[in-house]
């Protein structure tokens, strides 16, 4: 629903087809709404009410996610419901927002909405497998075991080749028992020695923070439970 008029007719049609394909494939509605004003509401309240009162959601549990764009104060908000709350955790909402936010800021709205749709496709696919993306299961960390093994082996082979080459260049070198063995005899005489304390180094490591997994929820004006989050662009 492009009430703010951010897309051309061709872009709207292409995007609608893409969103419908994702929604039907995963039985989880994915929608986008653009408006010029929030009519005095917060972005969260407007998105929740739009979802609830406009009949969004797939199936009896009304599973889905809705991205709201308001041009009034340049707000974006993603509200989730039903299985959408499971698929799009707090971490996932932030992750997806960071993916498309720059495009929104640059006025590349179709590109931003494409990114959102593609991310939704990926996130719902992962959630249907029973392991939603979260702070403990991040998208960029989900590399296949096969590629991890290939990468490790390639790195190991290269490292062995480099070390072997360096070793061949040092085959005449033998370790000496004392530092004085490396000094040419008669070339240096120590007449005085003393020790000076120069400096100390303290390394501080931040205590790891406990990361909360899952989705935080709230209740909308209609009494429905929603997850979600958003920001400014």
PDB file of C-alpha atoms in Angstrom:
ATOM      1  CA  UNK A   1       0.000   0.000   0.000  1.00  0.00           C
ATOM      2  CA  UNK A   2       1.874   3.030  -1.288  1.00  0.00           C
ATOM      3  CA  UNK A   3      -0.167   5.944   0.065  1.00  0.00           C
ATOM      4  CA  UNK A   4       2.968   8.129   0.166  1.00  0.00           C
ATOM      5  CA  UNK A   5       3.548   7.618  -3.571  1.00  0.00           C
ATOM      6  CA  UNK A   6       7.162   6.467  -3.307  1.00  0.00           C
ATOM      7  CA  UNK A   7       7.028   3.961  -6.165  1.00  0.00           C
ATOM      8  CA  UNK A   8       6.117   3.958  -9.828  1.00  0.00           C
ATOM      9  CA  UNK A   9       3.268   1.762 -11.028  1.00  0.00           C
ATOM     10  CA  UNK A  10       5.763  -0.709 -12.478  1.00  0.00           C
ATOM     11  CA  UNK A  11       7.721  -0.872  -9.214  1.00  0.00           C
ATOM     12  CA  UNK A  12       4.537  -1.304  -7.168  1.00  0.00           C
ATOM     13  CA  UNK A  13       3.354  -4.134  -9.389  1.00  0.00           C
ATOM     14  CA  UNK A  14       6.696  -5.949  -9.303  1.00  0.00           C
ATOM     15  CA  UNK A  15       6.977  -5.555  -5.546  1.00  0.00           C
ATOM     16  CA  UNK A  16       3.423  -6.741  -4.955  1.00  0.00           C
ATOM     17  CA  UNK A  17       4.075  -9.912  -6.939  1.00  0.00           C
ATOM     18  CA  UNK A  18       7.261 -10.551  -4.979  1.00  0.00           C
ATOM     19  CA  UNK A  19       5.557 -10.078  -1.606  1.00  0.00           C
ATOM     20  CA  UNK A  20       2.622 -12.283  -2.578  1.00  0.00           C
ATOM     21  CA  UNK A  21       4.972 -15.061  -3.701  1.00  0.00           C
ATOM     22  CA  UNK A  22       6.847 -14.976  -0.379  1.00  0.00           C
ATOM     23  CA  UNK A  23       3.612 -14.792   1.648  1.00  0.00           C
ATOM     24  CA  UNK A  24       2.039 -17.780  -0.096  1.00  0.00           C
ATOM     25  CA  UNK A  25       5.214 -19.862  -0.212  1.00  0.00           C
ATOM     26  CA  UNK A  26       5.756 -19.663   3.543  1.00  0.00           C
ATOM     27  CA  UNK A  27       2.150 -19.019   4.647  1.00  0.00           C
ATOM     28  CA  UNK A  28       3.355 -15.901   6.425  1.00  0.00           C
ATOM     29  CA  UNK A  29       2.178 -12.539   5.123  1.00  0.00           C
ATOM     30  CA  UNK A  30       4.815  -9.959   4.228  1.00  0.00           C
ATOM     31  CA  UNK A  31       3.488  -6.461   3.618  1.00  0.00           C
ATOM     32  CA  UNK A  32       4.711  -2.891   3.106  1.00  0.00           C
ATOM     33  CA  UNK A  33       2.750   0.293   3.791  1.00  0.00           C
ATOM     34  CA  UNK A  34       3.889   3.862   3.113  1.00  0.00           C
ATOM     35  CA  UNK A  35       2.070   6.884   4.555  1.00  0.00           C
ATOM     36  CA  UNK A  36       2.634  10.626   4.725  1.00  0.00           C
ATOM     37  CA  UNK A  37       1.612  10.975   8.383  1.00  0.00           C
ATOM     38  CA  UNK A  38       1.225   8.883  11.523  1.00  0.00           C
ATOM     39  CA  UNK A  39      -1.844  10.957  12.476  1.00  0.00           C
ATOM     40  CA  UNK A  40      -0.514  11.657  15.945  1.00  0.00           C
ATOM     41  CA  UNK A  41       0.332   8.051  16.781  1.00  0.00           C
ATOM     42  CA  UNK A  42       3.703   6.475  17.404  1.00  0.00           C
ATOM     43  CA  UNK A  43       5.145   4.406  14.569  1.00  0.00           C
ATOM     44  CA  UNK A  44       4.625   1.268  16.664  1.00  0.00           C
ATOM     45  CA  UNK A  45       0.957   2.022  17.401  1.00  0.00           C
ATOM     46  CA  UNK A  46       0.200   2.995  13.804  1.00  0.00           C
ATOM     47  CA  UNK A  47       1.822  -0.143  12.388  1.00  0.00           C
ATOM     48  CA  UNK A  48       0.082  -2.410  14.922  1.00  0.00           C
ATOM     49  CA  UNK A  49      -3.334  -0.847  14.311  1.00  0.00           C
ATOM     50  CA  UNK A  50      -2.908  -0.958  10.547  1.00  0.00           C
ATOM     51  CA  UNK A  51      -2.055  -4.647  10.747  1.00  0.00           C
ATOM     52  CA  UNK A  52      -4.918  -5.463  13.089  1.00  0.00           C
ATOM     53  CA  UNK A  53      -7.742  -3.367  11.647  1.00  0.00           C
ATOM     54  CA  UNK A  54      -6.870  -3.854   7.978  1.00  0.00           C
ATOM     55  CA  UNK A  55      -6.991  -7.629   8.345  1.00  0.00           C
ATOM     56  CA  UNK A  56      -3.346  -8.479   7.708  1.00  0.00           C
ATOM     57  CA  UNK A  57      -1.917 -11.886   8.557  1.00  0.00           C
ATOM     58  CA  UNK A  58      -1.940 -15.393   7.099  1.00  0.00           C
ATOM     59  CA  UNK A  59      -4.210 -18.097   8.464  1.00  0.00           C
ATOM     60  CA  UNK A  60      -6.073 -18.298  11.753  1.00  0.00           C
ATOM     61  CA  UNK A  61      -3.111 -17.017  13.750  1.00  0.00           C
ATOM     62  CA  UNK A  62      -2.626 -14.142  11.295  1.00  0.00           C
ATOM     63  CA  UNK A  63       1.068 -14.857  10.850  1.00  0.00           C
ATOM     64  CA  UNK A  64       3.067 -12.074   9.258  1.00  0.00           C
ATOM     65  CA  UNK A  65       5.248  -8.997   9.240  1.00  0.00           C
ATOM     66  CA  UNK A  66       4.377  -5.479   8.070  1.00  0.00           C
ATOM     67  CA  UNK A  67       6.896  -2.749   7.260  1.00  0.00           C
ATOM     68  CA  UNK A  68       5.547   0.776   7.797  1.00  0.00           C
ATOM     69  CA  UNK A  69       7.226   3.818   6.256  1.00  0.00           C
ATOM     70  CA  UNK A  70       6.113   7.291   7.391  1.00  0.00           C
ATOM     71  CA  UNK A  71       7.475  10.296   5.513  1.00  0.00           C
ATOM     72  CA  UNK A  72       6.282  12.782   8.160  1.00  0.00           C
ATOM     73  CA  UNK A  73       9.291  12.336  10.456  1.00  0.00           C
ATOM     74  CA  UNK A  74      11.018   9.664   8.370  1.00  0.00           C
ATOM     75  CA  UNK A  75      10.090   6.713  10.573  1.00  0.00           C
ATOM     76  CA  UNK A  76      10.171   3.028   9.722  1.00  0.00           C
ATOM     77  CA  UNK A  77       8.694   0.268  11.840  1.00  0.00           C
ATOM     78  CA  UNK A  78       8.266  -3.481  11.402  1.00  0.00           C
ATOM     79  CA  UNK A  79       5.397  -5.042  13.319  1.00  0.00           C
ATOM     80  CA  UNK A  80       5.174  -8.828  13.627  1.00  0.00           C
ATOM     81  CA  UNK A  81       2.337 -11.140  14.594  1.00  0.00           C
ATOM     82  CA  UNK A  82       1.848 -14.881  15.097  1.00  0.00           C
ATOM     83  CA  UNK A  83       4.665 -16.866  13.501  1.00  0.00           C
ATOM     84  CA  UNK A  84       6.183 -13.540  12.452  1.00  0.00           C
ATOM     85  CA  UNK A  85       7.154 -12.954  16.082  1.00  0.00           C
ATOM     86  CA  UNK A  86       9.077 -16.239  16.045  1.00  0.00           C
ATOM     87  CA  UNK A  87      10.700 -15.675  12.658  1.00  0.00           C
ATOM     88  CA  UNK A  88      11.766 -12.076  13.289  1.00  0.00           C
ATOM     89  CA  UNK A  89      13.485 -11.817  16.667  1.00  0.00           C
ATOM     90  CA  UNK A  90      14.669  -8.544  18.185  1.00  0.00           C
ATOM     91  CA  UNK A  91      18.086  -9.230  16.697  1.00  0.00           C
ATOM     92  CA  UNK A  92      16.518 -10.000  13.321  1.00  0.00           C
ATOM     93  CA  UNK A  93      14.486  -6.782  13.289  1.00  0.00           C
ATOM     94  CA  UNK A  94      17.624  -4.710  13.931  1.00  0.00           C
ATOM     95  CA  UNK A  95      19.603  -6.694  11.373  1.00  0.00           C
ATOM     96  CA  UNK A  96      17.034  -6.260   8.618  1.00  0.00           C
ATOM     97  CA  UNK A  97      16.541  -2.577   9.416  1.00  0.00           C
ATOM     98  CA  UNK A  98      20.262  -1.937   9.085  1.00  0.00           C
ATOM     99  CA  UNK A  99      20.230  -3.685   5.714  1.00  0.00           C
ATOM    100  CA  UNK A 100      17.653  -1.412   4.042  1.00  0.00           C
ATOM    101  CA  UNK A 101      17.966   1.821   6.062  1.00  0.00           C
ATOM    102  CA  UNK A 102      20.718   3.381   3.921  1.00  0.00           C
ATOM    103  CA  UNK A 103      18.667   2.899   0.770  1.00  0.00           C
ATOM    104  CA  UNK A 104      15.693   4.584   2.433  1.00  0.00           C
ATOM    105  CA  UNK A 105      17.885   7.513   3.448  1.00  0.00           C
ATOM    106  CA  UNK A 106      19.132   7.842  -0.143  1.00  0.00           C
ATOM    107  CA  UNK A 107      15.589   7.858  -1.521  1.00  0.00           C
ATOM    108  CA  UNK A 108      16.064   4.494  -3.220  1.00  0.00           C
ATOM    109  CA  UNK A 109      12.751   3.175  -1.974  1.00  0.00           C
ATOM    110  CA  UNK A 110      12.254   0.299  -4.387  1.00  0.00           C
ATOM    111  CA  UNK A 111      15.745  -0.987  -3.619  1.00  0.00           C
ATOM    112  CA  UNK A 112      15.059  -0.715   0.122  1.00  0.00           C
ATOM    113  CA  UNK A 113      11.800  -2.655  -0.216  1.00  0.00           C
ATOM    114  CA  UNK A 114      13.487  -5.314  -2.336  1.00  0.00           C
ATOM    115  CA  UNK A 115      16.129  -5.764   0.349  1.00  0.00           C
ATOM    116  CA  UNK A 116      13.395  -6.043   2.980  1.00  0.00           C
ATOM    117  CA  UNK A 117      11.530  -8.663   0.933  1.00  0.00           C
ATOM    118  CA  UNK A 118      14.658 -10.724   0.285  1.00  0.00           C
ATOM    119  CA  UNK A 119      15.623 -10.631   3.958  1.00  0.00           C
ATOM    120  CA  UNK A 120      12.117 -11.738   4.926  1.00  0.00           C
ATOM    121  CA  UNK A 121      12.405 -14.655   2.511  1.00  0.00           C
ATOM    122  CA  UNK A 122      15.684 -15.706   4.136  1.00  0.00           C
ATOM    123  CA  UNK A 123      14.495 -15.206   7.728  1.00  0.00           C
ATOM    124  CA  UNK A 124      11.222 -17.082   7.284  1.00  0.00           C
ATOM    125  CA  UNK A 125      13.021 -19.943   5.520  1.00  0.00           C
ATOM    126  CA  UNK A 126      15.388 -20.242   8.477  1.00  0.00           C
ATOM    127  CA  UNK A 127      12.568 -20.032  11.035  1.00  0.00           C
ATOM    128  CA  UNK A 128      10.599 -22.786   9.288  1.00  0.00           C
ATOM    129  CA  UNK A 129      13.620 -25.035   9.865  1.00  0.00           C
ATOM    130  CA  UNK A 130      13.149 -24.499  13.588  1.00  0.00           C
ATOM    131  CA  UNK A 131      16.219 -22.299  14.126  1.00  0.00           C
ATOM    132  CA  UNK A 132      15.308 -18.613  13.663  1.00  0.00           C
ATOM    133  CA  UNK A 133      18.138 -16.160  13.157  1.00  0.00           C
ATOM    134  CA  UNK A 134      19.127 -14.588  16.460  1.00  0.00           C
ATOM    135  CA  UNK A 135      22.116 -13.174  18.311  1.00  0.00           C
ATOM    136  CA  UNK A 136      23.305 -16.752  18.857  1.00  0.00           C
ATOM    137  CA  UNK A 137      22.518 -17.804  15.283  1.00  0.00           C
ATOM    138  CA  UNK A 138      23.433 -14.884  13.041  1.00  0.00           C
ATOM    139  CA  UNK A 139      22.839 -14.905   9.271  1.00  0.00           C
ATOM    140  CA  UNK A 140      26.470 -14.254   8.337  1.00  0.00           C
ATOM    141  CA  UNK A 141      27.582 -17.143  10.558  1.00  0.00           C
ATOM    142  CA  UNK A 142      25.414 -19.710   8.812  1.00  0.00           C
ATOM    143  CA  UNK A 143      28.013 -20.992   6.363  1.00  0.00           C
ATOM    144  CA  UNK A 144      27.763 -24.537   5.103  1.00  0.00           C
ATOM    145  CA  UNK A 145      30.026 -27.097   6.753  1.00  0.00           C
ATOM    146  CA  UNK A 146      31.391 -27.974   3.332  1.00  0.00           C
ATOM    147  CA  UNK A 147      32.600 -24.435   2.631  1.00  0.00           C
ATOM    148  CA  UNK A 148      34.033 -24.037   6.122  1.00  0.00           C
ATOM    149  CA  UNK A 149      36.076 -27.227   5.608  1.00  0.00           C
ATOM    150  CA  UNK A 150      37.266 -26.099   2.165  1.00  0.00           C
ATOM    151  CA  UNK A 151      38.294 -22.685   3.521  1.00  0.00           C
ATOM    152  CA  UNK A 152      40.239 -24.212   6.418  1.00  0.00           C
ATOM    153  CA  UNK A 153      42.035 -26.696   4.175  1.00  0.00           C
ATOM    154  CA  UNK A 154      42.913 -24.017   1.614  1.00  0.00           C
ATOM    155  CA  UNK A 155      44.330 -21.779   4.337  1.00  0.00           C
ATOM    156  CA  UNK A 156      46.286 -24.676   5.834  1.00  0.00           C
ATOM    157  CA  UNK A 157      47.838 -25.634   2.487  1.00  0.00           C
ATOM    158  CA  UNK A 158      48.875 -22.048   1.757  1.00  0.00           C
ATOM    159  CA  UNK A 159      50.354 -21.678   5.244  1.00  0.00           C
ATOM    160  CA  UNK A 160      52.370 -24.904   4.859  1.00  0.00           C
ATOM    161  CA  UNK A 161      53.736 -23.750   1.510  1.00  0.00           C
ATOM    162  CA  UNK A 162      54.822 -20.383   2.925  1.00  0.00           C
ATOM    163  CA  UNK A 163      56.465 -21.913   5.995  1.00  0.00           C
ATOM    164  CA  UNK A 164      58.233 -24.538   3.871  1.00  0.00           C
ATOM    165  CA  UNK A 165      59.644 -21.826   1.619  1.00  0.00           C
ATOM    166  CA  UNK A 166      60.862 -19.778   4.588  1.00  0.00           C
ATOM    167  CA  UNK A 167      62.340 -22.877   6.212  1.00  0.00           C
ATOM    168  CA  UNK A 168      64.325 -23.667   3.070  1.00  0.00           C
ATOM    169  CA  UNK A 169      65.915 -20.221   3.241  1.00  0.00           C
ATOM    170  CA  UNK A 170      66.976 -20.735   6.869  1.00  0.00           C
ATOM    171  CA  UNK A 171      68.460 -24.226   6.606  1.00  0.00           C
ATOM    172  CA  UNK A 172      71.995 -22.936   7.483  1.00  0.00           C
ATOM    173  CA  UNK A 173      70.860 -21.168  10.631  1.00  0.00           C
ATOM    174  CA  UNK A 174      71.304 -22.889  13.997  1.00  0.00           C
ATOM    175  CA  UNK A 175      69.966 -21.700  17.315  1.00  0.00           C
ATOM    176  CA  UNK A 176      72.664 -20.548  19.781  1.00  0.00           C
ATOM    177  CA  UNK A 177      72.457 -21.071  23.555  1.00  0.00           C
ATOM    178  CA  UNK A 178      73.308 -17.465  24.532  1.00  0.00           C
ATOM    179  CA  UNK A 179      72.863 -13.969  23.101  1.00  0.00           C
ATOM    180  CA  UNK A 180      76.632 -13.387  23.310  1.00  0.00           C
ATOM    181  CA  UNK A 181      77.133 -16.122  20.697  1.00  0.00           C
ATOM    182  CA  UNK A 182      75.630 -13.776  18.103  1.00  0.00           C
ATOM    183  CA  UNK A 183      78.233 -11.052  18.768  1.00  0.00           C
ATOM    184  CA  UNK A 184      81.502 -11.033  16.850  1.00  0.00           C
ATOM    185  CA  UNK A 185      84.377 -11.635  19.282  1.00  0.00           C
ATOM    186  CA  UNK A 186      86.215  -8.490  20.271  1.00  0.00           C
ATOM    187  CA  UNK A 187      83.688  -6.187  18.621  1.00  0.00           C
ATOM    188  CA  UNK A 188      81.977  -5.028  21.831  1.00  0.00           C
ATOM    189  CA  UNK A 189      83.131  -4.422  25.415  1.00  0.00           C
ATOM    190  CA  UNK A 190      80.662  -3.661  28.198  1.00  0.00           C
ATOM    191  CA  UNK A 191      82.154  -1.190  30.713  1.00  0.00           C
ATOM    192  CA  UNK A 192      78.968  -0.350  32.607  1.00  0.00           C
ATOM    193  CA  UNK A 193      75.504  -1.808  32.905  1.00  0.00           C
ATOM    194  CA  UNK A 194      72.276  -0.681  34.584  1.00  0.00           C
ATOM    195  CA  UNK A 195      68.557  -1.427  34.391  1.00  0.00           C
ATOM    196  CA  UNK A 196      65.848   1.172  33.729  1.00  0.00           C
ATOM    197  CA  UNK A 197      62.115   0.686  34.120  1.00  0.00           C
ATOM    198  CA  UNK A 198      60.571   2.171  30.973  1.00  0.00           C
ATOM    199  CA  UNK A 199      56.818   1.518  31.055  1.00  0.00           C
ATOM    200  CA  UNK A 200      54.092  -0.985  31.808  1.00  0.00           C
ATOM    201  CA  UNK A 201      51.192  -2.102  29.683  1.00  0.00           C
ATOM    202  CA  UNK A 202      47.726  -2.912  31.000  1.00  0.00           C
ATOM    203  CA  UNK A 203      45.298  -4.750  28.786  1.00  0.00           C
ATOM    204  CA  UNK A 204      41.607  -4.420  29.637  1.00  0.00           C
ATOM    205  CA  UNK A 205      39.014  -6.804  28.261  1.00  0.00           C
ATOM    206  CA  UNK A 206      35.351  -5.894  28.478  1.00  0.00           C
ATOM    207  CA  UNK A 207      33.178  -8.362  30.313  1.00  0.00           C
ATOM    208  CA  UNK A 208      30.898 -10.055  27.769  1.00  0.00           C
ATOM    209  CA  UNK A 209      27.314  -8.889  27.962  1.00  0.00           C
ATOM    210  CA  UNK A 210      24.502 -11.375  28.214  1.00  0.00           C
ATOM    211  CA  UNK A 211      22.591 -11.215  24.947  1.00  0.00           C
ATOM    212  CA  UNK A 212      18.862 -11.705  25.140  1.00  0.00           C
ATOM    213  CA  UNK A 213      17.531 -14.003  22.463  1.00  0.00           C
ATOM    214  CA  UNK A 214      14.026 -14.157  21.087  1.00  0.00           C
ATOM    215  CA  UNK A 215      11.420 -11.467  20.559  1.00  0.00           C
ATOM    216  CA  UNK A 216      10.080  -8.917  22.989  1.00  0.00           C
ATOM    217  CA  UNK A 217       6.344  -8.348  22.632  1.00  0.00           C
ATOM    218  CA  UNK A 218       3.663  -5.807  23.450  1.00  0.00           C
ATOM    219  CA  UNK A 219      -0.117  -5.599  23.208  1.00  0.00           C
ATOM    220  CA  UNK A 220      -1.764  -3.346  20.620  1.00  0.00           C
ATOM    221  CA  UNK A 221      -4.892  -1.235  21.075  1.00  0.00           C
ATOM    222  CA  UNK A 222      -6.990  -4.131  19.752  1.00  0.00           C
ATOM    223  CA  UNK A 223      -5.581  -6.498  22.363  1.00  0.00           C
ATOM    224  CA  UNK A 224      -3.358  -8.415  19.904  1.00  0.00           C
ATOM    225  CA  UNK A 225       0.182  -9.437  20.774  1.00  0.00           C
ATOM    226  CA  UNK A 226       2.869  -8.003  18.495  1.00  0.00           C
ATOM    227  CA  UNK A 227       6.632  -7.977  18.221  1.00  0.00           C
ATOM    228  CA  UNK A 228       8.736  -5.662  16.142  1.00  0.00           C
ATOM    229  CA  UNK A 229      10.901  -2.559  16.129  1.00  0.00           C
ATOM    230  CA  UNK A 230      12.072   0.303  13.993  1.00  0.00           C
ATOM    231  CA  UNK A 231      13.910   3.599  13.808  1.00  0.00           C
ATOM    232  CA  UNK A 232      14.574   6.705  11.722  1.00  0.00           C
ATOM    233  CA  UNK A 233      15.957   7.082   8.219  1.00  0.00           C
TER     234      UNK A 233
END
